[in-house]
Amino acid sequence: MSSILRRTIASSLRAAPRLRPAATGSVARPMLAPARFQSTFKAEDQPRIRIGSVAPNFKAITTEGEIDFHEFIGDSWTILFSHPADFTPVCTTELGAFSVLKEEFAKRNAKLIGLSADSLESHQAWLKDIEDTQTAGKKFDFPIIADFDRKVSFLYDMVDEEGFKKLNQGIAFTIRNVFIIDPSKKVRLFLVYPASTGRNTAEVLRVLDALQLTDRSGLVTPVNWTDGQDVIIPPSVSNADASAKYGEFKELKPYLRFTKQPAK
Ligand code: BEZ
């Protein structure tokens, strides 16, 4: 992010709590406690998260009560996605959009859990604004972690380089990550966005479909694939095995073979 954009965003966030009640008519946001950023993090204590590593467990306060993250995951896929701060415009649209799609995720045995680096009281006030403006009156009904001390943000390395150096001081960029975690608690995919760029909910559903398809069938997905389109037979499968397992396939090159997506 350019330093000009960074400064603009940081100063608008600093100004926001004072402007917010008059500007939106929403419930007044509780003032940010200055102590919020005073905990200390050490880079060497941060776990290295890779695709395939076990998602670090944590306990946290959420808008739906206290959770142990691994217990929360249970036997479901889980989408953990994070936000830099409450009462911010991009995050407001994102949380609303995920909430509207909750049933789509549930059809895929996937739970949603948000995180924002603010307090529980602040989250509860903010949820009213999200329901007012984004969900067409539908109740917002998945938990948001109150990561006011940024413990989970630190655990999952959700900040950029500059934000990491200043994690104990003020606004930390980016904290706009998506982690897809499977029922065995393994991290299967993560996406990281700068604070200035809203995510794409269709992409999150698309990659979840792709991961689940591969787990079910051993097939892999080409560029821009969406559910229902032809899929790829991986090179590790011989032609004989491919015929036996997937039926007809089209060979463009020995290593590039397409077949119909099998029925679910
Ligand atoms: C937001 O609108 O969600 C946002 C924008 C910049 C920084 C942090 C959050």
PDB file of C-alpha atoms and ligand atoms in Angstrom:
ATOM      1  CA  MET A   1       0.000   0.000   0.000  1.00  0.00           C
ATOM      2  CA  SER A   2       1.289   3.444  -0.795  1.00  0.00           C
ATOM      3  CA  SER A   3       2.241   5.581   2.155  1.00  0.00           C
ATOM      4  CA  ILE A   4      -0.320   8.215   1.097  1.00  0.00           C
ATOM      5  CA  LEU A   5      -3.148   5.659   1.079  1.00  0.00           C
ATOM      6  CA  ARG A   6      -1.920   4.218   4.357  1.00  0.00           C
ATOM      7  CA  ARG A   7      -1.918   7.651   5.987  1.00  0.00           C
ATOM      8  CA  THR A   8      -5.363   8.496   4.601  1.00  0.00           C
ATOM      9  CA  ILE A   9      -6.900   5.257   5.851  1.00  0.00           C
ATOM     10  CA  ALA A  10      -5.189   5.459   9.229  1.00  0.00           C
ATOM     11  CA  SER A  11      -6.313   9.029   9.795  1.00  0.00           C
ATOM     12  CA  SER A  12      -9.887   8.286   8.731  1.00  0.00           C
ATOM     13  CA  LEU A  13      -9.984   5.378  11.156  1.00  0.00           C
ATOM     14  CA  ARG A  14      -8.630   7.549  13.942  1.00  0.00           C
ATOM     15  CA  ALA A  15     -11.266  10.185  13.187  1.00  0.00           C
ATOM     16  CA  ALA A  16     -14.094   7.714  12.782  1.00  0.00           C
ATOM     17  CA  PRO A  17     -15.117   7.101  16.400  1.00  0.00           C
ATOM     18  CA  ARG A  18     -15.765  10.831  16.928  1.00  0.00           C
ATOM     19  CA  LEU A  19     -17.761  11.252  13.715  1.00  0.00           C
ATOM     20  CA  ARG A  20     -19.618   8.008  13.762  1.00  0.00           C
ATOM     21  CA  PRO A  21     -22.799   8.526  15.847  1.00  0.00           C
ATOM     22  CA  ALA A  22     -23.784  11.766  14.096  1.00  0.00           C
ATOM     23  CA  ALA A  23     -22.868  10.486  10.640  1.00  0.00           C
ATOM     24  CA  THR A  24     -24.689   7.137  10.767  1.00  0.00           C
ATOM     25  CA  GLY A  25     -27.342   7.541  13.429  1.00  0.00           C
ATOM     26  CA  SER A  26     -26.175   4.196  14.808  1.00  0.00           C
ATOM     27  CA  VAL A  27     -25.663   3.280  18.421  1.00  0.00           C
ATOM     28  CA  ALA A  28     -22.651   5.207  19.676  1.00  0.00           C
ATOM     29  CA  ARG A  29     -19.491   3.161  19.355  1.00  0.00           C
ATOM     30  CA  PRO A  30     -17.789   2.585  22.704  1.00  0.00           C
ATOM     31  CA  MET A  31     -14.585   4.626  22.823  1.00  0.00           C
ATOM     32  CA  LEU A  32     -11.491   2.611  22.051  1.00  0.00           C
ATOM     33  CA  ALA A  33      -9.581   1.839  25.211  1.00  0.00           C
ATOM     34  CA  PRO A  34      -6.040   3.190  24.955  1.00  0.00           C
ATOM     35  CA  ALA A  35      -4.802  -0.017  26.585  1.00  0.00           C
ATOM     36  CA  ARG A  36      -5.917  -1.945  23.542  1.00  0.00           C
ATOM     37  CA  PHE A  37      -2.518  -1.932  21.881  1.00  0.00           C
ATOM     38  CA  GLN A  38      -0.324  -2.331  24.912  1.00  0.00           C
ATOM     39  CA  SER A  39       0.255  -6.058  24.856  1.00  0.00           C
ATOM     40  CA  THR A  40       3.618  -7.138  23.483  1.00  0.00           C
ATOM     41  CA  PHE A  41       4.186  -9.664  20.736  1.00  0.00           C
ATOM     42  CA  LYS A  42       7.459 -11.283  19.811  1.00  0.00           C
ATOM     43  CA  ALA A  43       8.040 -12.275  16.215  1.00  0.00           C
ATOM     44  CA  GLU A  44       9.752 -15.494  17.272  1.00  0.00           C
ATOM     45  CA  ASP A  45       6.603 -16.623  19.122  1.00  0.00           C
ATOM     46  CA  GLN A  46       4.487 -16.451  15.986  1.00  0.00           C
ATOM     47  CA  PRO A  47       3.602 -19.840  14.473  1.00  0.00           C
ATOM     48  CA  ARG A  48       4.392 -20.271  10.793  1.00  0.00           C
ATOM     49  CA  ILE A  49       1.125 -21.162   9.069  1.00  0.00           C
ATOM     50  CA  ARG A  50       1.397 -23.120   5.861  1.00  0.00           C
ATOM     51  CA  ILE A  51      -1.110 -24.973   3.739  1.00  0.00           C
ATOM     52  CA  GLY A  52      -1.460 -28.312   5.511  1.00  0.00           C
ATOM     53  CA  SER A  53      -0.433 -27.091   8.959  1.00  0.00           C
ATOM     54  CA  VAL A  54      -2.844 -27.498  11.853  1.00  0.00           C
ATOM     55  CA  ALA A  55      -4.738 -24.251  12.446  1.00  0.00           C
ATOM     56  CA  PRO A  56      -3.439 -22.830  15.751  1.00  0.00           C
ATOM     57  CA  ASN A  57      -6.006 -23.278  18.484  1.00  0.00           C
ATOM     58  CA  PHE A  58      -7.121 -20.389  20.686  1.00  0.00           C
ATOM     59  CA  LYS A  59      -9.834 -19.384  23.093  1.00  0.00           C
ATOM     60  CA  ALA A  60     -11.656 -16.148  22.349  1.00  0.00           C
ATOM     61  CA  ILE A  61     -14.663 -14.031  23.206  1.00  0.00           C
ATOM     62  CA  THR A  62     -17.109 -13.741  20.315  1.00  0.00           C
ATOM     63  CA  THR A  63     -20.479 -12.140  19.715  1.00  0.00           C
ATOM     64  CA  GLU A  64     -21.959 -15.603  20.369  1.00  0.00           C
ATOM     65  CA  GLY A  65     -20.029 -16.365  23.555  1.00  0.00           C
ATOM     66  CA  GLU A  66     -16.628 -17.743  24.420  1.00  0.00           C
ATOM     67  CA  ILE A  67     -15.166 -20.360  22.072  1.00  0.00           C
ATOM     68  CA  ASP A  68     -12.335 -22.832  21.871  1.00  0.00           C
ATOM     69  CA  PHE A  69     -11.549 -22.608  18.164  1.00  0.00           C
ATOM     70  CA  HIS A  70     -10.946 -26.316  17.556  1.00  0.00           C
ATOM     71  CA  GLU A  71     -14.172 -27.180  19.372  1.00  0.00           C
ATOM     72  CA  PHE A  72     -15.948 -24.570  17.270  1.00  0.00           C
ATOM     73  CA  ILE A  73     -14.618 -26.208  14.070  1.00  0.00           C
ATOM     74  CA  GLY A  74     -15.893 -29.615  15.222  1.00  0.00           C
ATOM     75  CA  ASP A  75     -16.622 -31.732  12.131  1.00  0.00           C
ATOM     76  CA  SER A  76     -17.165 -28.799   9.783  1.00  0.00           C
ATOM     77  CA  TRP A  77     -15.157 -26.854   7.303  1.00  0.00           C
ATOM     78  CA  THR A  78     -14.545 -23.385   8.703  1.00  0.00           C
ATOM     79  CA  ILE A  79     -14.026 -20.026   7.054  1.00  0.00           C
ATOM     80  CA  LEU A  80     -12.149 -17.686   9.396  1.00  0.00           C
ATOM     81  CA  PHE A  81     -11.980 -14.183   7.979  1.00  0.00           C
ATOM     82  CA  SER A  82     -10.679 -11.096   9.662  1.00  0.00           C
ATOM     83  CA  HIS A  83     -11.172  -7.341   9.710  1.00  0.00           C
ATOM     84  CA  PRO A  84      -8.909  -4.451  10.737  1.00  0.00           C
ATOM     85  CA  ALA A  85     -11.521  -2.547  12.741  1.00  0.00           C
ATOM     86  CA  ASP A  86     -15.250  -2.127  13.443  1.00  0.00           C
ATOM     87  CA  PHE A  87     -17.355   0.609  11.852  1.00  0.00           C
ATOM     88  CA  THR A  88     -15.242   0.645   8.723  1.00  0.00           C
ATOM     89  CA  PRO A  89     -16.977   0.761   5.354  1.00  0.00           C
ATOM     90  CA  VAL A  90     -15.293  -2.090   3.473  1.00  0.00           C
ATOM     91  CA  CYS A  91     -15.614  -4.492   6.422  1.00  0.00           C
ATOM     92  CA  THR A  92     -19.281  -3.578   6.853  1.00  0.00           C
ATOM     93  CA  THR A  93     -20.042  -4.645   3.268  1.00  0.00           C
ATOM     94  CA  GLU A  94     -18.004  -7.834   3.595  1.00  0.00           C
ATOM     95  CA  LEU A  95     -19.625  -9.051   6.807  1.00  0.00           C
ATOM     96  CA  GLY A  96     -23.075  -8.331   5.386  1.00  0.00           C
ATOM     97  CA  ALA A  97     -22.306 -10.279   2.209  1.00  0.00           C
ATOM     98  CA  PHE A  98     -20.941 -13.307   4.077  1.00  0.00           C
ATOM     99  CA  SER A  99     -23.971 -13.274   6.361  1.00  0.00           C
ATOM    100  CA  VAL A 100     -26.372 -13.309   3.400  1.00  0.00           C
ATOM    101  CA  LEU A 101     -24.479 -16.364   2.045  1.00  0.00           C
ATOM    102  CA  LYS A 102     -24.487 -18.301   5.313  1.00  0.00           C
ATOM    103  CA  GLU A 103     -26.856 -20.960   3.899  1.00  0.00           C
ATOM    104  CA  GLU A 104     -24.614 -21.481   0.847  1.00  0.00           C
ATOM    105  CA  PHE A 105     -21.707 -22.203   3.183  1.00  0.00           C
ATOM    106  CA  ALA A 106     -23.900 -24.453   5.361  1.00  0.00           C
ATOM    107  CA  LYS A 107     -24.799 -26.533   2.261  1.00  0.00           C
ATOM    108  CA  ARG A 108     -21.067 -27.225   1.971  1.00  0.00           C
ATOM    109  CA  ASN A 109     -20.802 -28.157   5.665  1.00  0.00           C
ATOM    110  CA  ALA A 110     -18.900 -24.918   6.269  1.00  0.00           C
ATOM    111  CA  LYS A 111     -19.218 -22.555   9.218  1.00  0.00           C
ATOM    112  CA  LEU A 112     -18.364 -18.867   9.124  1.00  0.00           C
ATOM    113  CA  ILE A 113     -16.501 -17.013  11.830  1.00  0.00           C
ATOM    114  CA  GLY A 114     -15.367 -13.405  11.515  1.00  0.00           C
ATOM    115  CA  LEU A 115     -12.772 -11.545  13.523  1.00  0.00           C
ATOM    116  CA  SER A 116     -12.337  -7.850  14.040  1.00  0.00           C
ATOM    117  CA  ALA A 117      -9.614  -6.137  16.058  1.00  0.00           C
ATOM    118  CA  ASP A 118     -12.086  -4.385  18.368  1.00  0.00           C
ATOM    119  CA  SER A 119     -14.058  -5.088  21.544  1.00  0.00           C
ATOM    120  CA  LEU A 120     -17.213  -7.151  22.029  1.00  0.00           C
ATOM    121  CA  GLU A 121     -19.287  -4.052  22.906  1.00  0.00           C
ATOM    122  CA  SER A 122     -18.118  -2.368  19.750  1.00  0.00           C
ATOM    123  CA  HIS A 123     -18.941  -5.481  17.651  1.00  0.00           C
ATOM    124  CA  GLN A 124     -22.450  -5.640  19.098  1.00  0.00           C
ATOM    125  CA  ALA A 125     -23.131  -2.018  18.230  1.00  0.00           C
ATOM    126  CA  TRP A 126     -21.622  -2.473  14.748  1.00  0.00           C
ATOM    127  CA  LEU A 127     -23.780  -5.550  13.994  1.00  0.00           C
ATOM    128  CA  LYS A 128     -26.858  -3.323  14.156  1.00  0.00           C
ATOM    129  CA  ASP A 129     -25.396  -1.141  11.402  1.00  0.00           C
ATOM    130  CA  ILE A 130     -24.601  -4.231   9.304  1.00  0.00           C
ATOM    131  CA  GLU A 131     -28.176  -5.470   9.668  1.00  0.00           C
ATOM    132  CA  ASP A 132     -29.508  -1.965   8.900  1.00  0.00           C
ATOM    133  CA  THR A 133     -27.534  -1.550   5.705  1.00  0.00           C
ATOM    134  CA  GLN A 134     -26.408  -4.926   4.295  1.00  0.00           C
ATOM    135  CA  THR A 135     -28.635  -7.903   5.115  1.00  0.00           C
ATOM    136  CA  ALA A 136     -32.070  -6.674   3.960  1.00  0.00           C
ATOM    137  CA  GLY A 137     -33.341  -6.938   7.530  1.00  0.00           C
ATOM    138  CA  LYS A 138     -32.099 -10.520   8.044  1.00  0.00           C
ATOM    139  CA  LYS A 139     -30.479 -11.279  11.373  1.00  0.00           C
ATOM    140  CA  PHE A 140     -26.709 -11.490  11.323  1.00  0.00           C
ATOM    141  CA  ASP A 141     -26.048 -14.895  12.835  1.00  0.00           C
ATOM    142  CA  PHE A 142     -22.477 -16.070  12.918  1.00  0.00           C
ATOM    143  CA  PRO A 143     -19.884 -15.200  15.538  1.00  0.00           C
ATOM    144  CA  ILE A 144     -17.332 -12.424  15.299  1.00  0.00           C
ATOM    145  CA  ILE A 145     -14.236 -12.745  17.471  1.00  0.00           C
ATOM    146  CA  ALA A 146     -13.497  -9.707  19.628  1.00  0.00           C
ATOM    147  CA  ASP A 147      -9.749  -9.541  18.982  1.00  0.00           C
ATOM    148  CA  PHE A 148      -9.245  -6.185  20.682  1.00  0.00           C
ATOM    149  CA  ASP A 149      -5.817  -7.236  21.956  1.00  0.00           C
ATOM    150  CA  ARG A 150      -4.906  -8.756  18.546  1.00  0.00           C
ATOM    151  CA  LYS A 151      -3.846 -12.068  19.995  1.00  0.00           C
ATOM    152  CA  VAL A 152      -5.524 -14.068  17.236  1.00  0.00           C
ATOM    153  CA  SER A 153      -4.374 -11.604  14.565  1.00  0.00           C
ATOM    154  CA  PHE A 154      -0.829 -12.198  15.797  1.00  0.00           C
ATOM    155  CA  LEU A 155      -1.266 -15.987  16.031  1.00  0.00           C
ATOM    156  CA  TYR A 156      -2.428 -16.130  12.401  1.00  0.00           C
ATOM    157  CA  ASP A 157       0.072 -13.530  11.143  1.00  0.00           C
ATOM    158  CA  MET A 158      -2.665 -11.331   9.748  1.00  0.00           C
ATOM    159  CA  VAL A 159      -0.696  -8.110   9.435  1.00  0.00           C
ATOM    160  CA  ASP A 160       1.599  -6.717   6.787  1.00  0.00           C
ATOM    161  CA  GLU A 161       5.243  -5.859   7.407  1.00  0.00           C
ATOM    162  CA  GLU A 162       4.672  -2.329   8.618  1.00  0.00           C
ATOM    163  CA  GLY A 163       1.655  -3.360  10.678  1.00  0.00           C
ATOM    164  CA  PHE A 164       3.672  -6.117  12.297  1.00  0.00           C
ATOM    165  CA  LYS A 165       6.364  -3.695  13.430  1.00  0.00           C
ATOM    166  CA  LYS A 166       3.654  -1.466  14.924  1.00  0.00           C
ATOM    167  CA  LEU A 167       1.347  -4.166  16.197  1.00  0.00           C
ATOM    168  CA  ASN A 168       1.547  -2.839  19.743  1.00  0.00           C
ATOM    169  CA  GLN A 169       0.984   0.783  18.797  1.00  0.00           C
ATOM    170  CA  GLY A 170      -2.003   1.530  16.625  1.00  0.00           C
ATOM    171  CA  ILE A 171      -3.756   0.654  13.384  1.00  0.00           C
ATOM    172  CA  ALA A 172      -2.174  -2.512  12.019  1.00  0.00           C
ATOM    173  CA  PHE A 173      -2.450  -3.378   8.358  1.00  0.00           C
ATOM    174  CA  THR A 174      -3.810  -5.573   6.955  1.00  0.00           C
ATOM    175  CA  ILE A 175      -5.887  -7.954   9.130  1.00  0.00           C
ATOM    176  CA  ARG A 176      -8.001  -8.829   6.072  1.00  0.00           C
ATOM    177  CA  ASN A 177      -7.293 -12.555   5.711  1.00  0.00           C
ATOM    178  CA  VAL A 178      -9.376 -15.598   4.846  1.00  0.00           C
ATOM    179  CA  PHE A 179      -8.428 -19.046   6.141  1.00  0.00           C
ATOM    180  CA  ILE A 180     -10.217 -22.171   4.976  1.00  0.00           C
ATOM    181  CA  ILE A 181      -9.793 -24.932   7.540  1.00  0.00           C
ATOM    182  CA  ASP A 182     -11.008 -28.502   7.041  1.00  0.00           C
ATOM    183  CA  PRO A 183     -12.700 -30.764   9.600  1.00  0.00           C
ATOM    184  CA  SER A 184      -9.310 -32.312  10.506  1.00  0.00           C
ATOM    185  CA  LYS A 185      -8.292 -28.729  11.557  1.00  0.00           C
ATOM    186  CA  LYS A 186      -5.766 -28.359   8.735  1.00  0.00           C
ATOM    187  CA  VAL A 187      -5.349 -25.038   6.970  1.00  0.00           C
ATOM    188  CA  ARG A 188      -6.244 -25.769   3.341  1.00  0.00           C
ATOM    189  CA  LEU A 189      -6.079 -22.300   1.804  1.00  0.00           C
ATOM    190  CA  PHE A 190      -5.485 -18.710   2.782  1.00  0.00           C
ATOM    191  CA  LEU A 191      -6.014 -15.407   1.055  1.00  0.00           C
ATOM    192  CA  VAL A 192      -4.549 -12.097   2.185  1.00  0.00           C
ATOM    193  CA  TYR A 193      -5.882  -8.714   1.103  1.00  0.00           C
ATOM    194  CA  PRO A 194      -4.736  -5.203   1.853  1.00  0.00           C
ATOM    195  CA  ALA A 195      -7.076  -3.241   4.127  1.00  0.00           C
ATOM    196  CA  SER A 196      -8.162  -1.110   1.164  1.00  0.00           C
ATOM    197  CA  THR A 197      -9.527  -4.010  -0.943  1.00  0.00           C
ATOM    198  CA  GLY A 198     -12.774  -5.834  -0.216  1.00  0.00           C
ATOM    199  CA  ARG A 199     -12.875  -9.591  -0.704  1.00  0.00           C
ATOM    200  CA  ASN A 200     -14.944 -11.601  -3.184  1.00  0.00           C
ATOM    201  CA  THR A 201     -17.433 -13.963  -1.528  1.00  0.00           C
ATOM    202  CA  ALA A 202     -17.927 -15.896  -4.784  1.00  0.00           C
ATOM    203  CA  GLU A 203     -14.195 -16.660  -4.819  1.00  0.00           C
ATOM    204  CA  VAL A 204     -14.365 -18.033  -1.277  1.00  0.00           C
ATOM    205  CA  LEU A 205     -17.251 -20.346  -2.266  1.00  0.00           C
ATOM    206  CA  ARG A 206     -15.454 -21.294  -5.477  1.00  0.00           C
ATOM    207  CA  VAL A 207     -12.239 -22.373  -3.760  1.00  0.00           C
ATOM    208  CA  LEU A 208     -14.198 -24.233  -1.089  1.00  0.00           C
ATOM    209  CA  ASP A 209     -15.972 -26.159  -3.884  1.00  0.00           C
ATOM    210  CA  ALA A 210     -12.606 -26.876  -5.514  1.00  0.00           C
ATOM    211  CA  LEU A 211     -11.050 -28.186  -2.290  1.00  0.00           C
ATOM    212  CA  GLN A 212     -14.040 -30.398  -1.566  1.00  0.00           C
ATOM    213  CA  LEU A 213     -14.122 -31.714  -5.139  1.00  0.00           C
ATOM    214  CA  THR A 214     -10.459 -32.738  -4.922  1.00  0.00           C
ATOM    215  CA  ASP A 215     -11.026 -34.437  -1.552  1.00  0.00           C
ATOM    216  CA  ARG A 216     -14.002 -36.363  -2.974  1.00  0.00           C
ATOM    217  CA  SER A 217     -12.618 -37.383  -6.324  1.00  0.00           C
ATOM    218  CA  GLY A 218      -8.853 -36.807  -6.594  1.00  0.00           C
ATOM    219  CA  LEU A 219      -9.534 -34.489  -9.553  1.00  0.00           C
ATOM    220  CA  VAL A 220      -8.066 -30.977  -9.711  1.00  0.00           C
ATOM    221  CA  THR A 221      -9.440 -27.724 -11.106  1.00  0.00           C
ATOM    222  CA  PRO A 222      -8.248 -25.523 -13.980  1.00  0.00           C
ATOM    223  CA  VAL A 223      -8.027 -21.768 -14.166  1.00  0.00           C
ATOM    224  CA  ASN A 224     -11.279 -19.930 -13.442  1.00  0.00           C
ATOM    225  CA  TRP A 225     -13.077 -23.206 -12.793  1.00  0.00           C
ATOM    226  CA  THR A 226     -16.502 -23.000 -11.231  1.00  0.00           C
ATOM    227  CA  ASP A 227     -18.710 -25.774  -9.924  1.00  0.00           C
ATOM    228  CA  GLY A 228     -20.095 -27.926 -12.761  1.00  0.00           C
ATOM    229  CA  GLN A 229     -17.332 -27.287 -15.289  1.00  0.00           C
ATOM    230  CA  ASP A 230     -14.874 -29.882 -16.604  1.00  0.00           C
ATOM    231  CA  VAL A 231     -12.003 -30.796 -14.296  1.00  0.00           C
ATOM    232  CA  ILE A 232      -8.447 -32.080 -14.710  1.00  0.00           C
ATOM    233  CA  ILE A 233      -7.097 -35.589 -14.161  1.00  0.00           C
ATOM    234  CA  PRO A 234      -3.785 -35.177 -12.329  1.00  0.00           C
ATOM    235  CA  PRO A 235      -0.662 -36.474 -14.118  1.00  0.00           C
ATOM    236  CA  SER A 236      -0.083 -39.055 -11.361  1.00  0.00           C
ATOM    237  CA  VAL A 237      -3.091 -41.070 -12.658  1.00  0.00           C
ATOM    238  CA  SER A 238      -2.406 -43.364 -15.640  1.00  0.00           C
ATOM    239  CA  ASN A 239      -4.742 -43.373 -18.641  1.00  0.00           C
ATOM    240  CA  ALA A 240      -5.928 -46.866 -17.722  1.00  0.00           C
ATOM    241  CA  ASP A 241      -6.735 -45.825 -14.163  1.00  0.00           C
ATOM    242  CA  ALA A 242      -8.337 -42.588 -15.392  1.00  0.00           C
ATOM    243  CA  SER A 243     -10.719 -44.539 -17.669  1.00  0.00           C
ATOM    244  CA  ALA A 244     -11.590 -46.958 -14.896  1.00  0.00           C
ATOM    245  CA  LYS A 245     -12.181 -44.227 -12.360  1.00  0.00           C
ATOM    246  CA  TYR A 246     -13.575 -41.294 -14.335  1.00  0.00           C
ATOM    247  CA  GLY A 247     -14.847 -42.796 -17.610  1.00  0.00           C
ATOM    248  CA  GLU A 248     -14.325 -40.740 -20.737  1.00  0.00           C
ATOM    249  CA  PHE A 249     -11.683 -38.052 -20.829  1.00  0.00           C
ATOM    250  CA  LYS A 250     -10.167 -35.708 -23.371  1.00  0.00           C
ATOM    251  CA  GLU A 251      -6.377 -35.727 -23.761  1.00  0.00           C
ATOM    252  CA  LEU A 252      -4.962 -32.441 -25.104  1.00  0.00           C
ATOM    253  CA  LYS A 253      -1.438 -33.421 -24.045  1.00  0.00           C
ATOM    254  CA  PRO A 254      -0.334 -36.475 -22.053  1.00  0.00           C
ATOM    255  CA  TYR A 255      -0.212 -34.263 -18.950  1.00  0.00           C
ATOM    256  CA  LEU A 256      -3.380 -32.259 -19.768  1.00  0.00           C
ATOM    257  CA  ARG A 257      -6.529 -34.372 -19.579  1.00  0.00           C
ATOM    258  CA  PHE A 258     -10.049 -33.113 -18.911  1.00  0.00           C
ATOM    259  CA  THR A 259     -13.099 -35.031 -17.753  1.00  0.00           C
ATOM    260  CA  LYS A 260     -16.645 -34.171 -16.689  1.00  0.00           C
ATOM    261  CA  GLN A 261     -17.085 -33.221 -13.074  1.00  0.00           C
ATOM    262  CA  PRO A 262     -18.432 -36.333 -11.321  1.00  0.00           C
ATOM    263  CA  ALA A 263     -21.854 -36.167  -9.648  1.00  0.00           C
ATOM    264  CA  LYS A 264     -21.693 -35.165  -5.972  1.00  0.00           C
TER     265      LYS A 264
HETATM  266  C1  BEZ B   1     -12.648  -0.664   5.776  1.00  0.00           C
HETATM  267  O1  BEZ B   1     -13.327   0.147   5.183  1.00  0.00           O
HETATM  268  O2  BEZ B   1     -13.104  -1.756   6.122  1.00  0.00           O
HETATM  269  C2  BEZ B   1     -11.221  -0.299   6.082  1.00  0.00           C
HETATM  270  C3  BEZ B   1     -10.571   0.545   5.242  1.00  0.00           C
HETATM  271  C4  BEZ B   1      -9.284   0.869   5.510  1.00  0.00           C
HETATM  272  C5  BEZ B   1      -8.650   0.366   6.618  1.00  0.00           C
HETATM  273  C6  BEZ B   1      -9.290  -0.489   7.441  1.00  0.00           C
HETATM  274  C7  BEZ B   1     -10.588  -0.838   7.172  1.00  0.00           C
END
